[in-house]
Amino acid sequence: MKILQLCKKFPWPLKDGESVAVNSISKGLAELGVTMDLLAMNTQKHFTAVDSEVIKSIPHYRIVKWVPMDTRISVFDAVRSLIEGSSYHLKRFINPGFANTLKEVLEEGYYDFVILESLYMVPYTDIIRKHSQAKIIFRSHNLEFEIWDRLAYNSRNPLLKWYLRKLAKKLKDYECAHLQDMQYLMPISPVDHKKYVKLGYRGDIFTLPLGLDLRRYPMNPPSISSKIEVGFIGSLDWRPNVEGLQWFLSNVWPSVQANHPHQFRLHIAGRNMPDKIRKQASPNIIIHGEVSDAIDFIQRYDYFVVPLFSGSGMRVKILEAMAMGKIVLSTGIGIEGIPAAPDKEFIRVDDKSQFLKTFDRMARNDYNIGILGRNARSFIEDNYSIKHISTELYHFLHEIHRRSLQKID
């Protein structure tokens, strides 16, 4: 079986959820004997200097190709798309150079499947159909329009709210219009599975959660300490993360410090950190910026906060923290798509009052953090092991392949 993955950014290093998701499933399938090839956009925003060391780091790919692209936002083009009624977010990823490279890759080799990693690869389906007999799978890491719809709902700026709603509607219209063209769909969670069915999808659907290679995540259970270190890690060029973190810093953290002087310290890590967050550094807010090793950062702290109020899909950093036995404090939207049990495998906090009550309990050592940490690790082992998930996917793909051969006969 041969598979080509198309990605909107080069999936290395493993500093964000999408890169972890792309590599984990390709590695899992390769270990089962599947030939995996990669064609990725290499954007300025997420640029990777691809050299021999990078190639050695992703040996699960037989062929690795990338196309440099500039997807930076142009105000002029954004306004023009708004007037035309088209989706500027999608148009930024339509590139002749990438289209030509895709055509060359398809003509040079036979593929059983082409996996479109995200909605932004969907515009290339016509090229795939013209130059290959491969079956096309749309792998949805989230419902893209839902992210912007939730951002619009939370925005207090009337003009920004209007623009975000327009943007969300265009993305939703595009996704709904092309959904039925996708014979095979792989949402990332049962929650997203149900949403796609509600939107009218009637093709073959296989829920593919993110899988973790648990060998990379040593269990490091939390311990009781007089000084409680709390972590936050997430891409800070992703608007939902910035929105949630800023809310937490403005509404929750000052009260935590007032109620429990010198008992808590917050550590913030993330790439492309905005100045408005960086400037809030203090003795009790440590700004780490972009860290070279996310796993090492998560290992250092016992608690992690996920104050998300918008976004969609599945938060990989939650899974990674739970895999190492950390205590995750998350909103309902943050944990969405991850069927963990509150107060057993994580702590759910949806507003300022709940956050403050939780920090009060943390200060009193009122949680059995040893049991919470072990429960979190067991939950990941039972539900998100890459070996289990890739094996299930392999059987799904093999069944599709078997059915297609029967039709030929």
Tab-separated table of C-alpha atoms in Angstrom:
chain	number	residue	atom	x	y	z
A	1	MET	CA	0.000	0.000	0.000
A	2	LYS	CA	1.333	3.453	-0.985
A	3	ILE	CA	0.109	6.731	0.471
A	4	LEU	CA	0.906	10.355	-0.328
A	5	GLN	CA	0.319	12.944	2.412
A	6	LEU	CA	-0.343	16.568	1.437
A	7	CYS	CA	0.300	19.141	4.185
A	8	LYS	CA	-0.196	22.888	4.411
A	9	LYS	CA	3.053	23.249	6.371
A	10	PHE	CA	6.202	21.189	6.728
A	11	PRO	CA	5.487	18.826	9.657
A	12	TRP	CA	8.806	19.159	11.428
A	13	PRO	CA	9.919	19.854	14.130
A	14	LEU	CA	7.231	18.436	16.398
A	15	LYS	CA	6.347	21.766	18.023
A	16	ASP	CA	2.636	21.889	17.296
A	17	GLY	CA	-0.321	19.536	17.312
A	18	GLU	CA	-0.673	19.292	13.562
A	19	SER	CA	2.953	18.218	13.099
A	20	VAL	CA	2.567	15.586	15.827
A	21	ALA	CA	-0.659	14.336	14.218
A	22	VAL	CA	0.828	14.124	10.721
A	23	ASN	CA	4.005	12.354	11.813
A	24	SER	CA	2.432	9.985	14.303
A	25	ILE	CA	0.063	8.388	11.821
A	26	SER	CA	2.636	8.254	9.010
A	27	LYS	CA	5.124	6.619	11.369
A	28	GLY	CA	2.520	4.163	12.627
A	29	LEU	CA	1.486	3.138	9.118
A	30	ALA	CA	5.112	2.855	7.975
A	31	GLU	CA	5.802	0.445	10.834
A	32	LEU	CA	2.957	-1.689	9.468
A	33	GLY	CA	4.623	-1.837	6.053
A	34	VAL	CA	2.877	1.042	4.276
A	35	THR	CA	4.977	3.196	1.933
A	36	MET	CA	4.539	6.835	2.995
A	37	ASP	CA	5.500	9.852	0.863
A	38	LEU	CA	5.210	13.516	1.843
A	39	LEU	CA	4.540	16.686	-0.137
A	40	ALA	CA	4.304	19.784	2.030
A	41	MET	CA	4.071	23.525	1.714
A	42	ASN	CA	6.957	25.256	3.451
A	43	THR	CA	5.469	28.595	4.432
A	44	GLN	CA	7.306	31.634	5.760
A	45	LYS	CA	5.179	31.588	8.897
A	46	HIS	CA	6.158	28.000	9.758
A	47	PHE	CA	9.386	27.747	7.786
A	48	THR	CA	11.621	24.715	8.243
A	49	ALA	CA	15.156	24.682	6.877
A	50	VAL	CA	14.966	21.186	5.401
A	51	ASP	CA	18.422	19.609	5.412
A	52	SER	CA	19.890	16.132	5.773
A	53	GLU	CA	19.369	16.174	9.549
A	54	VAL	CA	15.669	16.945	9.165
A	55	ILE	CA	15.285	14.169	6.601
A	56	LYS	CA	17.004	11.745	8.987
A	57	SER	CA	14.501	12.739	11.681
A	58	ILE	CA	11.543	11.533	9.600
A	59	PRO	CA	12.768	8.178	8.222
A	60	HIS	CA	9.188	6.873	8.001
A	61	TYR	CA	8.869	8.775	4.707
A	62	ARG	CA	10.298	7.260	1.546
A	63	ILE	CA	10.072	10.523	-0.406
A	64	VAL	CA	10.012	14.015	1.115
A	65	LYS	CA	9.225	17.024	-1.084
A	66	TRP	CA	8.366	20.602	-0.155
A	67	VAL	CA	7.481	23.820	-1.925
A	68	PRO	CA	8.441	27.230	-0.453
A	69	MET	CA	5.365	29.477	-0.208
A	70	ASP	CA	4.437	32.913	1.044
A	71	THR	CA	1.028	32.726	2.724
A	72	ARG	CA	1.363	35.982	4.645
A	73	ILE	CA	-1.817	38.019	4.902
A	74	SER	CA	-2.242	40.946	2.516
A	75	VAL	CA	-4.819	43.519	3.588
A	76	PHE	CA	-5.478	44.416	-0.063
A	77	ASP	CA	-6.104	40.783	-1.052
A	78	ALA	CA	-8.226	40.209	2.045
A	79	VAL	CA	-10.459	43.201	1.199
A	80	ARG	CA	-10.697	42.134	-2.442
A	81	SER	CA	-11.759	38.612	-1.420
A	82	LEU	CA	-14.346	40.119	0.922
A	83	ILE	CA	-15.809	42.100	-1.973
A	84	GLU	CA	-15.675	39.082	-4.309
A	85	GLY	CA	-17.319	36.864	-1.715
A	86	SER	CA	-14.503	34.283	-1.789
A	87	SER	CA	-12.539	32.803	1.115
A	88	TYR	CA	-9.217	34.602	1.420
A	89	HIS	CA	-8.028	32.079	4.001
A	90	LEU	CA	-8.283	29.323	1.396
A	91	LYS	CA	-6.959	31.382	-1.524
A	92	ARG	CA	-3.682	31.985	0.322
A	93	PHE	CA	-2.910	28.260	0.009
A	94	ILE	CA	-3.631	27.956	-3.721
A	95	ASN	CA	-0.242	28.067	-5.400
A	96	PRO	CA	0.815	27.184	-8.996
A	97	GLY	CA	4.220	25.938	-7.862
A	98	PHE	CA	2.682	23.516	-5.386
A	99	ALA	CA	0.143	22.397	-8.012
A	100	ASN	CA	2.912	21.655	-10.529
A	101	THR	CA	4.980	19.730	-7.984
A	102	LEU	CA	1.905	17.709	-7.001
A	103	LYS	CA	1.293	16.873	-10.661
A	104	GLU	CA	4.911	15.719	-11.067
A	105	VAL	CA	4.791	13.549	-7.927
A	106	LEU	CA	1.559	11.878	-9.051
A	107	GLU	CA	2.871	11.205	-12.560
A	108	GLU	CA	6.124	9.750	-11.231
A	109	GLY	CA	4.541	7.183	-8.915
A	110	TYR	CA	1.429	5.121	-8.250
A	111	TYR	CA	-0.520	5.753	-5.038
A	112	ASP	CA	-3.409	3.875	-3.485
A	113	PHE	CA	-4.412	6.866	-1.339
A	114	VAL	CA	-3.766	10.585	-1.107
A	115	ILE	CA	-4.451	12.046	2.344
A	116	LEU	CA	-5.376	15.727	2.419
A	117	GLU	CA	-4.183	16.995	5.796
A	118	SER	CA	-6.702	19.818	6.434
A	119	LEU	CA	-9.309	21.755	4.480
A	120	TYR	CA	-6.607	23.872	2.821
A	121	MET	CA	-5.533	20.912	0.664
A	122	VAL	CA	-9.041	20.335	-0.717
A	123	PRO	CA	-8.587	22.796	-3.656
A	124	TYR	CA	-6.049	20.345	-5.126
A	125	THR	CA	-8.507	17.450	-5.531
A	126	ASP	CA	-9.084	18.150	-9.247
A	127	ILE	CA	-5.352	17.804	-9.934
A	128	ILE	CA	-5.228	14.528	-8.018
A	129	ARG	CA	-8.184	13.099	-9.934
A	130	LYS	CA	-6.710	14.175	-13.269
A	131	HIS	CA	-3.280	12.673	-12.708
A	132	SER	CA	-3.902	9.704	-10.413
A	133	GLN	CA	-6.290	6.847	-9.693
A	134	ALA	CA	-5.609	7.214	-5.979
A	135	LYS	CA	-8.519	7.388	-3.572
A	136	ILE	CA	-8.701	10.750	-1.831
A	137	ILE	CA	-9.117	10.994	1.935
A	138	PHE	CA	-9.898	14.301	3.630
A	139	ARG	CA	-8.350	14.222	7.096
A	140	SER	CA	-9.977	16.938	9.170
A	141	HIS	CA	-7.974	18.144	12.174
A	142	ASN	CA	-10.885	20.449	13.049
A	143	LEU	CA	-13.901	22.145	11.528
A	144	GLU	CA	-12.091	25.224	10.298
A	145	PHE	CA	-15.120	27.483	10.138
A	146	GLU	CA	-16.014	26.639	13.737
A	147	ILE	CA	-12.795	28.227	15.015
A	148	TRP	CA	-13.654	31.568	13.459
A	149	ASP	CA	-17.314	31.326	14.383
A	150	ARG	CA	-16.384	30.929	18.058
A	151	LEU	CA	-13.866	33.750	17.839
A	152	ALA	CA	-16.613	35.972	16.428
A	153	TYR	CA	-18.937	35.008	19.259
A	154	ASN	CA	-16.323	35.947	21.879
A	155	SER	CA	-15.227	39.198	20.216
A	156	ARG	CA	-16.373	42.485	21.754
A	157	ASN	CA	-15.293	44.564	18.761
A	158	PRO	CA	-18.372	44.972	16.500
A	159	LEU	CA	-16.340	45.403	13.303
A	160	LEU	CA	-14.083	42.450	14.085
A	161	LYS	CA	-17.109	40.352	15.073
A	162	TRP	CA	-18.736	41.138	11.699
A	163	TYR	CA	-15.568	40.275	9.770
A	164	LEU	CA	-14.978	37.013	11.634
A	165	ARG	CA	-18.574	35.948	11.031
A	166	LYS	CA	-18.162	36.647	7.306
A	167	LEU	CA	-14.930	34.667	7.272
A	168	ALA	CA	-16.532	31.748	9.147
A	169	LYS	CA	-19.510	31.694	6.761
A	170	LYS	CA	-17.273	31.560	3.684
A	171	LEU	CA	-15.249	28.696	5.131
A	172	LYS	CA	-18.428	26.849	6.102
A	173	ASP	CA	-19.962	27.373	2.654
A	174	TYR	CA	-16.810	26.043	1.008
A	175	GLU	CA	-16.522	23.043	3.307
A	176	CYS	CA	-20.195	22.110	2.899
A	177	ALA	CA	-20.030	22.587	-0.884
A	178	HIS	CA	-17.042	20.241	-1.235
A	179	LEU	CA	-17.844	17.793	1.532
A	180	GLN	CA	-19.768	15.388	-0.668
A	181	ASP	CA	-16.861	15.340	-3.164
A	182	MET	CA	-14.819	13.590	-0.482
A	183	GLN	CA	-15.531	9.871	-0.729
A	184	TYR	CA	-13.585	9.237	2.471
A	185	LEU	CA	-13.489	11.464	5.542
A	186	MET	CA	-11.349	11.144	8.683
A	187	PRO	CA	-12.390	13.542	11.482
A	188	ILE	CA	-10.173	13.699	14.538
A	189	SER	CA	-12.805	13.007	17.211
A	190	PRO	CA	-16.272	11.495	17.735
A	191	VAL	CA	-17.533	15.033	18.382
A	192	ASP	CA	-16.369	16.209	14.959
A	193	HIS	CA	-17.704	12.971	13.432
A	194	LYS	CA	-21.210	13.887	14.600
A	195	LYS	CA	-20.828	17.456	13.370
A	196	TYR	CA	-19.918	16.316	9.862
A	197	VAL	CA	-22.899	13.977	9.751
A	198	LYS	CA	-25.098	16.879	10.852
A	199	LEU	CA	-23.640	18.965	8.017
A	200	GLY	CA	-24.833	16.284	5.617
A	201	TYR	CA	-21.821	14.080	4.941
A	202	ARG	CA	-22.904	10.647	3.662
A	203	GLY	CA	-19.638	9.032	2.519
A	204	ASP	CA	-17.329	6.599	4.304
A	205	ILE	CA	-16.231	8.103	7.597
A	206	PHE	CA	-13.545	6.874	9.979
A	207	THR	CA	-12.777	8.722	13.202
A	208	LEU	CA	-8.996	9.011	13.465
A	209	PRO	CA	-7.891	10.475	16.792
A	210	LEU	CA	-4.346	11.614	17.239
A	211	GLY	CA	-2.062	8.820	18.319
A	212	LEU	CA	0.971	9.187	20.560
A	213	ASP	CA	4.126	7.126	20.536
A	214	LEU	CA	4.128	6.606	24.302
A	215	ARG	CA	7.827	5.758	24.253
A	216	ARG	CA	8.403	9.514	23.811
A	217	TYR	CA	6.363	10.412	26.908
A	218	PRO	CA	7.858	9.055	30.147
A	219	MET	CA	5.495	9.090	33.108
A	220	ASN	CA	6.494	11.836	35.544
A	221	PRO	CA	3.838	11.951	38.294
A	222	PRO	CA	3.204	15.231	40.160
A	223	SER	CA	4.397	15.764	43.699
A	224	ILE	CA	3.234	17.932	46.603
A	225	SER	CA	5.244	21.147	46.977
A	226	SER	CA	4.892	24.450	48.835
A	227	LYS	CA	5.598	26.311	45.568
A	228	ILE	CA	3.222	25.195	42.821
A	229	GLU	CA	4.500	25.533	39.267
A	230	VAL	CA	1.814	25.843	36.590
A	231	GLY	CA	2.505	25.594	32.866
A	232	PHE	CA	0.930	26.837	29.656
A	233	ILE	CA	2.183	25.778	26.239
A	234	GLY	CA	0.642	26.430	22.860
A	235	SER	CA	1.251	28.114	19.524
A	236	LEU	CA	0.778	31.822	20.136
A	237	ASP	CA	0.276	32.615	16.480
A	238	TRP	CA	-3.052	30.753	16.775
A	239	ARG	CA	-5.720	33.247	17.743
A	240	PRO	CA	-7.749	30.975	20.122
A	241	ASN	CA	-4.629	30.357	22.248
A	242	VAL	CA	-3.838	34.064	22.485
A	243	GLU	CA	-7.454	34.922	23.302
A	244	GLY	CA	-7.670	32.300	26.058
A	245	LEU	CA	-4.280	33.009	27.606
A	246	GLN	CA	-4.895	36.765	27.677
A	247	TRP	CA	-8.256	36.178	29.381
A	248	PHE	CA	-6.556	33.988	31.986
A	249	LEU	CA	-3.801	36.538	32.642
A	250	SER	CA	-6.292	39.410	32.957
A	251	ASN	CA	-9.135	37.752	34.842
A	252	VAL	CA	-7.781	34.808	36.822
A	253	TRP	CA	-4.084	35.145	37.576
A	254	PRO	CA	-4.226	38.454	39.510
A	255	SER	CA	-6.818	36.984	41.892
A	256	VAL	CA	-4.781	33.803	42.310
A	257	GLN	CA	-1.770	35.913	43.314
A	258	ALA	CA	-3.880	38.040	45.682
A	259	ASN	CA	-5.437	34.987	47.358
A	260	HIS	CA	-2.206	32.966	47.577
A	261	PRO	CA	0.813	35.298	47.605
A	262	HIS	CA	4.030	33.665	46.367
A	263	GLN	CA	2.490	30.174	46.290
A	264	PHE	CA	1.944	29.877	42.529
A	265	ARG	CA	4.170	30.591	39.561
A	266	LEU	CA	3.066	30.476	35.917
A	267	HIS	CA	5.360	29.371	33.070
A	268	ILE	CA	4.319	30.351	29.526
A	269	ALA	CA	5.821	28.783	26.407
A	270	GLY	CA	4.833	29.174	22.779
A	271	ARG	CA	6.202	30.296	19.453
A	272	ASN	CA	5.550	33.751	17.976
A	273	MET	CA	4.575	35.192	21.338
A	274	PRO	CA	2.790	38.561	21.078
A	275	ASP	CA	4.441	41.514	22.802
A	276	LYS	CA	1.330	42.117	24.927
A	277	ILE	CA	1.892	38.735	26.583
A	278	ARG	CA	5.683	38.928	26.687
A	279	LYS	CA	5.474	42.274	28.507
A	280	GLN	CA	3.514	40.677	31.369
A	281	ALA	CA	6.598	38.845	32.627
A	282	SER	CA	7.066	39.128	36.385
A	283	PRO	CA	8.543	37.089	39.260
A	284	ASN	CA	5.371	34.953	39.149
A	285	ILE	CA	4.922	34.895	35.359
A	286	ILE	CA	7.920	33.365	33.624
A	287	ILE	CA	7.989	33.856	29.841
A	288	HIS	CA	9.903	31.060	28.112
A	289	GLY	CA	8.971	31.902	24.521
A	290	GLU	CA	9.487	29.168	21.963
A	291	VAL	CA	11.048	26.108	23.579
A	292	SER	CA	13.271	23.659	21.718
A	293	ASP	CA	11.658	20.606	23.323
A	294	ALA	CA	7.954	20.733	24.252
A	295	ILE	CA	8.103	17.362	26.008
A	296	ASP	CA	10.947	18.545	28.238
A	297	PHE	CA	8.968	21.706	29.083
A	298	ILE	CA	5.850	19.728	30.010
A	299	GLN	CA	7.931	17.357	32.136
A	300	ARG	CA	9.027	20.195	34.441
A	301	TYR	CA	5.623	21.239	35.811
A	302	ASP	CA	2.819	19.371	37.548
A	303	TYR	CA	-0.178	21.431	36.381
A	304	PHE	CA	-1.139	22.799	32.966
A	305	VAL	CA	-3.882	25.301	32.177
A	306	VAL	CA	-5.889	25.261	28.925
A	307	PRO	CA	-8.162	28.330	29.083
A	308	LEU	CA	-9.700	27.985	25.603
A	309	PHE	CA	-13.031	29.532	24.662
A	310	SER	CA	-12.804	29.072	20.893
A	311	GLY	CA	-11.109	26.657	18.531
A	312	SER	CA	-12.051	23.246	17.191
A	313	GLY	CA	-10.613	19.766	16.814
A	314	MET	CA	-8.358	18.238	19.470
A	315	ARG	CA	-5.675	19.815	21.643
A	316	VAL	CA	-2.546	17.721	21.298
A	317	LYS	CA	-0.768	19.400	24.209
A	318	ILE	CA	-3.540	18.145	26.518
A	319	LEU	CA	-2.891	14.580	25.379
A	320	GLU	CA	0.866	15.017	25.768
A	321	ALA	CA	0.534	16.415	29.288
A	322	MET	CA	-1.849	13.635	30.324
A	323	ALA	CA	0.501	11.041	28.820
A	324	MET	CA	3.156	12.198	31.297
A	325	GLY	CA	0.760	12.128	34.226
A	326	LYS	CA	0.276	15.882	34.504
A	327	ILE	CA	-2.830	17.537	35.953
A	328	VAL	CA	-4.694	19.404	33.207
A	329	LEU	CA	-7.054	22.281	34.030
A	330	SER	CA	-9.188	22.791	30.934
A	331	THR	CA	-12.354	24.468	29.778
A	332	GLY	CA	-15.021	22.407	28.045
A	333	ILE	CA	-13.963	23.740	24.640
A	334	GLY	CA	-10.323	23.004	25.439
A	335	ILE	CA	-11.060	19.342	26.232
A	336	GLU	CA	-13.620	19.014	23.415
A	337	GLY	CA	-13.139	15.839	21.424
A	338	ILE	CA	-11.225	14.140	24.260
A	339	PRO	CA	-13.631	11.944	26.284
A	340	ALA	CA	-11.757	12.236	29.573
A	341	ALA	CA	-13.699	12.189	32.854
A	342	PRO	CA	-13.637	15.407	34.924
A	343	ASP	CA	-12.155	15.097	38.426
A	344	LYS	CA	-10.878	11.659	37.482
A	345	GLU	CA	-8.531	12.260	34.539
A	346	PHE	CA	-8.499	16.067	34.339
A	347	ILE	CA	-10.036	19.094	36.099
A	348	ARG	CA	-12.718	21.031	34.237
A	349	VAL	CA	-12.845	24.809	34.738
A	350	ASP	CA	-15.130	26.965	32.576
A	351	ASP	CA	-15.088	30.411	34.157
A	352	LYS	CA	-13.207	32.640	36.577
A	353	SER	CA	-15.052	31.340	39.642
A	354	GLN	CA	-14.264	27.714	38.839
A	355	PHE	CA	-10.608	28.523	38.143
A	356	LEU	CA	-10.256	30.320	41.477
A	357	LYS	CA	-11.942	27.501	43.406
A	358	THR	CA	-9.606	25.027	41.729
A	359	PHE	CA	-6.518	27.059	42.650
A	360	ASP	CA	-7.805	27.274	46.237
A	361	ARG	CA	-7.998	23.484	46.338
A	362	MET	CA	-4.544	23.188	44.784
A	363	ALA	CA	-3.162	25.506	47.480
A	364	ARG	CA	-4.665	23.251	50.189
A	365	ASN	CA	-3.315	20.099	48.494
A	366	ASP	CA	-6.947	19.047	48.287
A	367	TYR	CA	-6.515	16.932	45.154
A	368	ASN	CA	-5.078	13.433	45.150
A	369	ILE	CA	-2.677	14.406	42.401
A	370	GLY	CA	-0.959	11.013	42.377
A	371	ILE	CA	-4.177	9.232	41.441
A	372	LEU	CA	-5.202	11.980	38.983
A	373	GLY	CA	-1.850	11.703	37.243
A	374	ARG	CA	-1.968	7.898	36.994
A	375	ASN	CA	-5.562	8.044	35.732
A	376	ALA	CA	-4.539	10.541	33.062
A	377	ARG	CA	-1.720	8.289	31.846
A	378	SER	CA	-3.972	5.210	31.806
A	379	PHE	CA	-6.588	7.138	29.814
A	380	ILE	CA	-4.002	7.949	27.133
A	381	GLU	CA	-2.708	4.373	27.053
A	382	ASP	CA	-6.233	3.033	26.575
A	383	ASN	CA	-7.357	5.544	23.927
A	384	TYR	CA	-4.459	7.219	22.135
A	385	SER	CA	-1.657	4.698	21.653
A	386	ILE	CA	-0.336	5.142	18.094
A	387	LYS	CA	0.117	1.404	17.697
A	388	HIS	CA	-3.578	0.780	18.325
A	389	ILE	CA	-4.808	3.728	16.251
A	390	SER	CA	-2.565	3.077	13.238
A	391	THR	CA	-3.568	-0.591	13.233
A	392	GLU	CA	-7.264	0.374	13.157
A	393	LEU	CA	-6.594	2.810	10.308
A	394	TYR	CA	-4.598	0.207	8.403
A	395	HIS	CA	-7.550	-2.198	8.549
A	396	PHE	CA	-9.911	0.562	7.360
A	397	LEU	CA	-7.667	1.387	4.385
A	398	HIS	CA	-7.138	-2.288	3.591
A	399	GLU	CA	-10.916	-2.839	3.534
A	400	ILE	CA	-11.369	0.078	1.110
A	401	HIS	CA	-8.633	-1.362	-1.096
A	402	ARG	CA	-10.208	-4.834	-0.971
A	403	ARG	CA	-13.634	-3.477	-1.958
A	404	SER	CA	-12.172	-1.560	-4.895
A	405	LEU	CA	-10.472	-4.703	-6.194
A	406	GLN	CA	-13.776	-6.569	-5.981
A	407	LYS	CA	-15.421	-3.904	-8.157
A	408	ILE	CA	-12.683	-4.318	-10.773
A	409	ASP	CA	-13.236	-8.097	-10.814
